[in-house]
mmCIF file of N, CA and C in Angstrom:
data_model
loop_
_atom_site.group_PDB
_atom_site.id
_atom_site.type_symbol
_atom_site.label_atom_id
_atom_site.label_comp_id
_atom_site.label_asym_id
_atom_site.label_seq_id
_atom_site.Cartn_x
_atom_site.Cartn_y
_atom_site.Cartn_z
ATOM 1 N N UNK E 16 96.358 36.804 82.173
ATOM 2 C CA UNK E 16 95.517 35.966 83.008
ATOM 3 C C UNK E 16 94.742 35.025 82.083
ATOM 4 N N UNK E 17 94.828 33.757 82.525
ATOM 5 C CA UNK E 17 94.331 32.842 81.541
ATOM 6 C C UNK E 17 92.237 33.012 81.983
ATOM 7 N N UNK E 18 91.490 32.150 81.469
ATOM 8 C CA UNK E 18 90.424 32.114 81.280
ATOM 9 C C UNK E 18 89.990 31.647 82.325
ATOM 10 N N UNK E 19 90.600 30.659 82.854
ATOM 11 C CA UNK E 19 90.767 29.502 84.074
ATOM 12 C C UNK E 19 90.808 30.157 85.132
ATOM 13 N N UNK E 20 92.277 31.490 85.271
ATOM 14 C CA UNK E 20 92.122 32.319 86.163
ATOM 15 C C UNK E 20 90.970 33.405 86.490
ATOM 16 N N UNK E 21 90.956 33.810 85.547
ATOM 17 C CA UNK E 21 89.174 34.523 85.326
ATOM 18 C C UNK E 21 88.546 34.433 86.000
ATOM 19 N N UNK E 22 87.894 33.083 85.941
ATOM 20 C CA UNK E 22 86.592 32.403 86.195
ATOM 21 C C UNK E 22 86.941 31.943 87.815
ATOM 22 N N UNK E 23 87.989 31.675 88.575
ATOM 23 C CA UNK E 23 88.592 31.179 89.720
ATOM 24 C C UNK E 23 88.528 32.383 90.181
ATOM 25 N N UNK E 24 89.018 33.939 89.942
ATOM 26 C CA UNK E 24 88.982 34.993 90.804
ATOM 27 C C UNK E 24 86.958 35.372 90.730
ATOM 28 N N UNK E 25 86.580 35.195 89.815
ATOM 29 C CA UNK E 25 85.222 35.633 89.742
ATOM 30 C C UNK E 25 84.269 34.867 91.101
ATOM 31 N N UNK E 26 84.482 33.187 91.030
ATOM 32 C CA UNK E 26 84.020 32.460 91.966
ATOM 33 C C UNK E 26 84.573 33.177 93.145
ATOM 34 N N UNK E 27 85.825 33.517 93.206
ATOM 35 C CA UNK E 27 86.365 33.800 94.833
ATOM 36 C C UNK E 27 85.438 35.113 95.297
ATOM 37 N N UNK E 28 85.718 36.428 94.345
ATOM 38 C CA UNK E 28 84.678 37.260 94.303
ATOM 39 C C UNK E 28 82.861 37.228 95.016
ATOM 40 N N UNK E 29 82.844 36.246 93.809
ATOM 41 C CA UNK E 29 81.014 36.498 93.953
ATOM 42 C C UNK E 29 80.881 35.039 94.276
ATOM 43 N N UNK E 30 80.922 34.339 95.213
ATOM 44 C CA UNK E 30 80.554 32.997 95.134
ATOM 45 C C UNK E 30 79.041 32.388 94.450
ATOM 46 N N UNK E 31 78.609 32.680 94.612
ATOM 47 C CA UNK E 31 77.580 32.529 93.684
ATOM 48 C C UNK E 31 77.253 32.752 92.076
ATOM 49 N N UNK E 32 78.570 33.270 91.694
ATOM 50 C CA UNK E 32 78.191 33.719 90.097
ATOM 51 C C UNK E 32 78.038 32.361 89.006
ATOM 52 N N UNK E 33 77.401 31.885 88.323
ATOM 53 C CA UNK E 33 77.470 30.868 87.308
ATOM 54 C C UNK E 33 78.452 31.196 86.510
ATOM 55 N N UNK E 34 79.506 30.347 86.349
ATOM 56 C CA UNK E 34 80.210 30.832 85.461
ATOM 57 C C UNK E 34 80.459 29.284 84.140
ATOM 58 N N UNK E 35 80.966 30.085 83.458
ATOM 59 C CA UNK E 35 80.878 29.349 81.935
ATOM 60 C C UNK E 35 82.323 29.137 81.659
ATOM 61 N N UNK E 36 83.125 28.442 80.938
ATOM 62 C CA UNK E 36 84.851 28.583 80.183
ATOM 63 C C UNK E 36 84.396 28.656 79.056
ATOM 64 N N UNK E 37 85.231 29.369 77.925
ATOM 65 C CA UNK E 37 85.344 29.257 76.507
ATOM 66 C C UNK E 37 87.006 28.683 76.414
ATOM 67 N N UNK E 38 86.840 27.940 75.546
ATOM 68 C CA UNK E 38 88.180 27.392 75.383
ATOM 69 C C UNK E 38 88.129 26.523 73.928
ATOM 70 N N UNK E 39 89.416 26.938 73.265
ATOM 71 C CA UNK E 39 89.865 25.873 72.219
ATOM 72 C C UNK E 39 90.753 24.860 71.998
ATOM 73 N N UNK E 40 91.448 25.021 73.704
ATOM 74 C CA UNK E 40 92.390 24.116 73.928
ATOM 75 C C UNK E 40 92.031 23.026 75.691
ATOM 76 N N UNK E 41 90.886 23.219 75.313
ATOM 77 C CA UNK E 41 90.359 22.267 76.944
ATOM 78 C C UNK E 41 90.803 20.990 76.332
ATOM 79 N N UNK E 42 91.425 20.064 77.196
ATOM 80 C CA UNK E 42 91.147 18.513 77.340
ATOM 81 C C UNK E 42 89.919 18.116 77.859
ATOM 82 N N UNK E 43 89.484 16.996 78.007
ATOM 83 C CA UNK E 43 88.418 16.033 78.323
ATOM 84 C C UNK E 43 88.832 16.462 80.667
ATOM 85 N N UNK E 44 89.818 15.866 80.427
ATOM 86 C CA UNK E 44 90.319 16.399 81.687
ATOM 87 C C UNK E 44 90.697 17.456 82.745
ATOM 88 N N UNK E 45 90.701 18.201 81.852
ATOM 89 C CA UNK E 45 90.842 19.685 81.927
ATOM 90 C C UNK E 45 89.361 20.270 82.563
ATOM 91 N N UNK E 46 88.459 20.057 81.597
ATOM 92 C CA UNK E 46 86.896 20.180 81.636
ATOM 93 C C UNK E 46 86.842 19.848 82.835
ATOM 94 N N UNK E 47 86.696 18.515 83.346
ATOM 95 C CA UNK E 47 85.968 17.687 84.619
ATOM 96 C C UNK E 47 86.875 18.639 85.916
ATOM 97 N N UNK E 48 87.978 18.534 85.668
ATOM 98 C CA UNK E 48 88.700 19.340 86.935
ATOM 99 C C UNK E 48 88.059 21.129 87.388
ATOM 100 N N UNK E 49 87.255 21.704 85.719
ATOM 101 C CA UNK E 49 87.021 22.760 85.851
ATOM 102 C C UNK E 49 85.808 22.836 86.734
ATOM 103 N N UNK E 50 85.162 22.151 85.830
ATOM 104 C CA UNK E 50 83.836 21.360 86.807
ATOM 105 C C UNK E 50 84.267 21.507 88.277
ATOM 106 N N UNK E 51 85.070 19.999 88.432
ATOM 107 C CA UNK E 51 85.207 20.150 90.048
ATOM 108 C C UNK E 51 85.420 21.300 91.013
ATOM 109 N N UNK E 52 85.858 22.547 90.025
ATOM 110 C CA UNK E 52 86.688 23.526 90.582
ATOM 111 C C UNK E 52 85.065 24.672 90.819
ATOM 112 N N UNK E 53 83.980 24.077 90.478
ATOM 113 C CA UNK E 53 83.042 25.227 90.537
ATOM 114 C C UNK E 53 82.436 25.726 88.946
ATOM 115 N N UNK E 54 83.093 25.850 87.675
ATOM 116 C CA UNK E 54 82.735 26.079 86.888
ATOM 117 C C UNK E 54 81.912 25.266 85.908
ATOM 118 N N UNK E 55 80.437 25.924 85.918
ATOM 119 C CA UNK E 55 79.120 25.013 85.546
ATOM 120 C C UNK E 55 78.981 24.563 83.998
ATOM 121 N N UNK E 56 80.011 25.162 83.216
ATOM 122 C CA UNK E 56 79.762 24.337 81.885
ATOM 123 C C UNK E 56 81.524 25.197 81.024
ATOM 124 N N UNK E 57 81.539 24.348 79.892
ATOM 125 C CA UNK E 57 82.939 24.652 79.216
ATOM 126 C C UNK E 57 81.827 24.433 77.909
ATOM 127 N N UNK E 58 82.587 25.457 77.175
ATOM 128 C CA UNK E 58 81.967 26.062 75.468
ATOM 129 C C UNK E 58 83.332 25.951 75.067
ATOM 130 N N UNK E 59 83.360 24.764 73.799
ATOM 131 C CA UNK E 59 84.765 25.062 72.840
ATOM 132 C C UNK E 59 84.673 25.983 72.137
ATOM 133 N N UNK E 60 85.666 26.693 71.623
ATOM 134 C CA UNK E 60 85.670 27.475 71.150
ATOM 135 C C UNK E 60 86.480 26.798 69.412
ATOM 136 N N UNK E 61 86.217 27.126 68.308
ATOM 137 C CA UNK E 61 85.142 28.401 67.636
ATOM 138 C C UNK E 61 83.767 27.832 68.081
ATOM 139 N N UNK E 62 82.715 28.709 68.915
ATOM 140 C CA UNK E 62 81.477 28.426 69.296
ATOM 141 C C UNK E 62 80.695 29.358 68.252
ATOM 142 N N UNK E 63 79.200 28.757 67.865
ATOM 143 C CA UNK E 63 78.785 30.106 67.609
ATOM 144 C C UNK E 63 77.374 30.379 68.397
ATOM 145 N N UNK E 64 76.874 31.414 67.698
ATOM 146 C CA UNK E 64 76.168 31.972 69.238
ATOM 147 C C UNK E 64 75.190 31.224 69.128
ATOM 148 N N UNK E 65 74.374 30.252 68.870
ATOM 149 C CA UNK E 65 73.416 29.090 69.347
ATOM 150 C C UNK E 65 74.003 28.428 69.722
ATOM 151 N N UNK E 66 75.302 28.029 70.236
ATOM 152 C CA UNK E 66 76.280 26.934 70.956
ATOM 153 C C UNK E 66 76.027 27.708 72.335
ATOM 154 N N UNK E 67 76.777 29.376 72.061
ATOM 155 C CA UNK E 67 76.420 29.584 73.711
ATOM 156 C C UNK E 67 75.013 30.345 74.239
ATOM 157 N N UNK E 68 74.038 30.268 72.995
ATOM 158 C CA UNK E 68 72.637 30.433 73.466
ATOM 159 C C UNK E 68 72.386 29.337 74.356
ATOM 160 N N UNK E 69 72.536 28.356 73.979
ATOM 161 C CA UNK E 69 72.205 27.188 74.500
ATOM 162 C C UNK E 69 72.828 26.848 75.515
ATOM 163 N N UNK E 70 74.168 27.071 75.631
ATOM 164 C CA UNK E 70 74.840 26.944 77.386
ATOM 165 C C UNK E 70 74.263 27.808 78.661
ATOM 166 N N UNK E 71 73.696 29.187 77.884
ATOM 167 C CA UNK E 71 73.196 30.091 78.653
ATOM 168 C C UNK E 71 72.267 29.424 79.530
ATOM 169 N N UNK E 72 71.115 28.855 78.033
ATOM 170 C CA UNK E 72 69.981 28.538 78.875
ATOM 171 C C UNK E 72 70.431 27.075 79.674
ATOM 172 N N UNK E 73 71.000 26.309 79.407
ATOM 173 C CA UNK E 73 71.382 25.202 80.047
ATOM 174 C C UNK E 73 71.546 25.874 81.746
ATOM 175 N N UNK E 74 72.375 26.694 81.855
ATOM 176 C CA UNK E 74 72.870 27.625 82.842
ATOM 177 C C UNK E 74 71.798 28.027 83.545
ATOM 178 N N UNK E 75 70.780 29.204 83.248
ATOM 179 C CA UNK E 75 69.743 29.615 83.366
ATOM 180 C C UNK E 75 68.201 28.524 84.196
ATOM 181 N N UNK E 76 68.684 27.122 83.228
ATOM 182 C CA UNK E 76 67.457 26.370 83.771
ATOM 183 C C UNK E 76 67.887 25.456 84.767
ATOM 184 N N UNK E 77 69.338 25.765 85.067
ATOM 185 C CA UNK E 77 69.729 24.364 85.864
ATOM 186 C C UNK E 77 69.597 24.908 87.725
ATOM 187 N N UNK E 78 69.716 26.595 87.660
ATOM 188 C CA UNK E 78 69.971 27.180 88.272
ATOM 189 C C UNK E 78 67.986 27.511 89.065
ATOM 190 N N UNK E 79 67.253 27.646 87.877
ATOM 191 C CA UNK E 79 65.945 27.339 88.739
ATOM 192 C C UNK E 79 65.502 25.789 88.610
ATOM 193 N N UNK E 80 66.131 25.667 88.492
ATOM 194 C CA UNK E 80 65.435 23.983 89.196
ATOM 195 C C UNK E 80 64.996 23.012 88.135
ATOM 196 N N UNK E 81 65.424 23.548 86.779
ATOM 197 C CA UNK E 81 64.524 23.167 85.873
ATOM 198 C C UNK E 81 65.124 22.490 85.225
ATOM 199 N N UNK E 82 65.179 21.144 84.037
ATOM 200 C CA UNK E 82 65.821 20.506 83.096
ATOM 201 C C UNK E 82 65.122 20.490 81.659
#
């Protein structure tokens, strides 16, 4: 199961879950479609963990209202 699928059964699941992609092979296009598809941010991968500290909170603050 790819990453893509993952994150697509998780949304179907929990509609509400924030979900994130890690990926080292996203396109530019790829991204925006993931987007469209529900998924709130894409992390390339090799990330390191202040890349996805920072998506977290991106995640975290977008979700209360906050920027």
């Amino acid at each position: 199961m790819s990453g893509m699928d993952v994150a697509l059964t998780v949304m179907s699941v929990r509609p509400s879950a924030i979900v994130a992609l890690a990926s080292g092979f996203l396109r530019p296009a790829e991204a925006e479609h993931a987007r469209t598809l529900g998924i709130r941010a894409t992390i390339r991968k090799p990330f390191t963990l202040e890349d996805l500290g920072e998506a977290v909170q991106r995640l975290l603050h977008a979700r209360h209202g906050q920027t």
